[in-house]
CSV table of C-alpha atoms in Angstrom, one decimal:
chain,number,residue,atom,x,y,z
C,1,MET,CA,-63.8,-9.6,24.4
C,2,ASN,CA,-65.6,-13.0,25.0
C,3,SER,CA,-65.7,-14.7,21.6
C,4,PHE,CA,-65.5,-18.4,20.9
C,5,HIS,CA,-65.1,-20.1,17.4
C,6,GLY,CA,-64.5,-23.8,17.2
C,7,VAL,CA,-65.2,-27.1,15.3
C,8,GLY,CA,-66.2,-30.2,17.2
C,9,ARG,CA,-68.3,-33.3,17.1
C,10,ILE,CA,-71.6,-33.6,19.0
C,11,ALA,CA,-71.0,-36.3,21.6
C,12,THR,CA,-74.5,-36.7,23.1
C,13,ASP,CA,-78.1,-36.6,22.0
C,14,ILE,CA,-79.4,-33.0,21.8
C,15,GLU,CA,-81.9,-32.1,24.5
C,16,LEU,CA,-84.5,-29.5,23.3
C,17,LYS,CA,-86.5,-28.0,26.2
C,18,TYR,CA,-88.7,-25.0,26.7
C,19,THR,CA,-88.6,-22.4,29.5
C,20,PRO,CA,-91.9,-21.8,31.4
C,21,ASN,CA,-92.2,-18.7,29.1
C,22,GLY,CA,-91.9,-21.0,26.0
C,23,VAL,CA,-88.4,-20.0,25.0
C,24,PRO,CA,-86.5,-23.0,23.3
C,25,VAL,CA,-83.2,-24.0,24.8
C,26,ALA,CA,-81.0,-26.9,23.5
C,27,ARG,CA,-78.1,-28.6,25.3
C,28,ALA,CA,-75.5,-31.1,24.1
C,29,ARG,CA,-71.9,-32.1,24.8
C,30,LEU,CA,-69.4,-31.0,22.3
C,31,ALA,CA,-66.0,-32.8,21.8
C,32,ILE,CA,-63.2,-30.7,20.5
C,33,THR,CA,-60.0,-32.5,19.5
C,34,ARG,CA,-56.8,-30.8,20.4
C,35,ALA,CA,-54.4,-29.8,17.6
C,36,PHE,CA,-51.5,-31.8,19.1
C,37,LYS,CA,-50.8,-35.3,20.2
C,38,ASN,CA,-50.0,-36.4,23.7
C,39,VAL,CA,-46.9,-38.3,24.8
C,40,GLN,CA,-48.5,-41.6,23.5
C,41,GLY,CA,-48.9,-40.1,20.1
C,42,GLU,CA,-52.6,-39.8,20.3
C,43,TYR,CA,-55.0,-36.8,20.0
C,44,GLU,CA,-57.1,-36.0,23.0
C,45,SER,CA,-60.4,-34.3,23.1
C,46,ASP,CA,-62.0,-31.8,25.5
C,47,PHE,CA,-65.7,-31.9,26.3
C,48,PHE,CA,-67.8,-28.8,26.8
C,49,THR,CA,-71.5,-28.3,27.3
C,50,LEU,CA,-73.0,-26.5,24.2
C,51,ILE,CA,-76.1,-24.3,24.9
C,52,ALA,CA,-78.3,-22.7,22.3
C,53,TRP,CA,-81.3,-20.4,22.7
C,54,ARG,CA,-84.4,-19.6,20.7
C,55,ALA,CA,-84.1,-20.1,16.9
C,56,THR,CA,-80.6,-21.3,17.2
C,57,ALA,CA,-81.8,-24.1,19.7
C,58,GLU,CA,-84.4,-25.2,17.3
C,59,PHE,CA,-81.9,-25.2,14.4
C,60,LEU,CA,-79.5,-27.4,16.5
C,61,ALA,CA,-82.2,-29.9,17.4
C,62,ASN,CA,-83.7,-30.1,13.9
C,63,HIS,CA,-80.5,-30.3,11.8
C,64,PHE,CA,-77.8,-31.9,13.9
C,65,ALA,CA,-77.4,-35.2,15.8
C,66,LYS,CA,-74.9,-37.1,18.0
C,67,GLY,CA,-71.8,-37.8,15.9
C,68,ARG,CA,-72.1,-34.8,13.5
C,69,ARG,CA,-69.3,-32.3,13.2
C,70,ILE,CA,-70.4,-28.8,13.8
C,71,GLY,CA,-68.9,-25.3,13.6
C,72,VAL,CA,-69.8,-23.1,16.5
C,73,SER,CA,-69.5,-19.3,17.1
C,74,GLY,CA,-70.5,-17.7,20.2
C,75,ARG,CA,-69.3,-17.0,23.7
C,76,LEU,CA,-68.0,-18.7,26.9
C,77,GLN,CA,-70.0,-18.6,30.1
C,78,SER,CA,-69.1,-19.8,33.5
C,79,ARG,CA,-71.5,-20.6,36.2
C,80,GLN,CA,-71.5,-22.1,39.7
C,81,TYR,CA,-73.9,-24.6,41.2
C,82,THR,CA,-74.2,-27.0,44.1
C,83,ASP,CA,-74.6,-30.6,43.1
C,84,ALA,CA,-76.9,-33.2,44.9
C,85,GLN,CA,-74.1,-34.1,47.3
C,86,GLY,CA,-73.8,-30.5,48.4
C,87,VAL,CA,-70.4,-30.0,46.5
C,88,ARG,CA,-70.0,-26.5,44.9
C,89,ARG,CA,-69.1,-26.9,41.2
C,90,GLU,CA,-68.1,-24.5,38.5
C,91,VAL,CA,-68.6,-25.2,34.8
C,92,VAL,CA,-67.7,-23.4,31.6
C,93,GLU,CA,-70.2,-23.6,28.8
C,94,ILE,CA,-70.3,-22.5,25.2
C,95,VAL,CA,-73.3,-20.4,24.3
C,96,ALA,CA,-73.9,-20.6,20.6
C,97,ASP,CA,-74.9,-17.7,18.5
C,98,ASN,CA,-74.1,-19.3,15.1
C,99,LEU,CA,-73.9,-23.0,14.0
C,100,GLU,CA,-72.5,-24.3,10.7
C,101,PHE,CA,-72.5,-27.6,9.0
C,102,VAL,CA,-69.0,-29.1,8.7
C,103,ASP,CA,-69.6,-32.5,7.4
C,104,ASN,CA,-72.0,-33.9,4.8
C,105,LYS,CA,-75.4,-35.1,5.8
C,106,PRO,CA,-75.3,-38.8,6.5
C,107,ALA,CA,-76.5,-40.9,3.5
C,108,GLU,CA,-79.4,-42.3,5.3
C,109,ASP,CA,-80.7,-38.7,6.0
C,110,ARG,CA,-80.4,-37.5,2.4
C,111,GLU,CA,-83.4,-37.2,0.2
C,112,PRO,CA,-83.2,-39.3,-2.9
C,113,ALA,CA,-82.4,-37.5,-6.1
C,114,PRO,CA,-85.3,-36.8,-8.5
C,115,VAL,CA,-85.6,-39.3,-11.4
C,116,GLY,CA,-83.4,-38.0,-14.3
C,117,ALA,CA,-81.3,-35.7,-12.0
C,118,PRO,CA,-77.6,-35.7,-12.6
C,119,THR,CA,-75.7,-37.9,-10.2
C,120,GLY,CA,-72.4,-36.1,-10.0
C,121,SER,CA,-70.7,-37.8,-13.0
C,122,SER,CA,-72.1,-37.7,-16.5
C,123,ALA,CA,-71.5,-40.4,-19.0
C,124,GLY,CA,-68.9,-39.4,-21.6
C,125,GLY,CA,-68.1,-36.2,-19.6
C,126,GLU,CA,-70.8,-34.2,-21.4
C,127,VAL,CA,-72.6,-31.4,-19.7
C,128,PRO,CA,-76.2,-31.0,-20.7
C,129,GLU,CA,-77.2,-27.7,-22.3
C,130,LEU,CA,-79.7,-25.5,-20.4
C,131,PRO,CA,-82.8,-24.1,-22.1
C,132,ASP,CA,-82.6,-20.5,-23.4
C,133,ASP,CA,-85.9,-19.5,-21.7
C,134,LEU,CA,-84.7,-19.8,-18.0
C,135,PRO,CA,-85.8,-16.8,-15.9
C,136,PHE,CA,-82.2,-16.0,-14.8
C-alpha cells in the first residue's frame, strides 16, 4: 500500500500551472521536521516536492502560501529524468489527495469581524441569549 500522511511547512511559493488540456497542477516544496534531534541537539527537516492535481491544486494555490503549516494525505511517487547537464536523476514526490489546515490563518489575511460581533471574550463573562425564533 502506498499511503502518505504528514504535516509540514510550505517552503516555497506555490506554482499553479495548467496542462495543455486545461488540467490544473500545483507544485511546492514541503519541509517536514524530523521527530528527533541530531547530535548537535537540533531538529532537522527533509524537503519534498508536493504535487497536487485538479481541484486539490486550485485549493492549494488559493488557500495556502509559503510559510503555512499544512497536513497532507496522498501517495509517494518516484520518477527519473535527465537534467540539463545530462545527469540522470531520481526524485521522490508527494502527490496530494487531501490537504488540511494545521495553523491559523495569518492575521493580515483574516477578514475583520462584523461590527457588534463577539470578540472571543465577553465583558463580565456573560453569554448573550439567542432569540427563540432561530430556524434550528
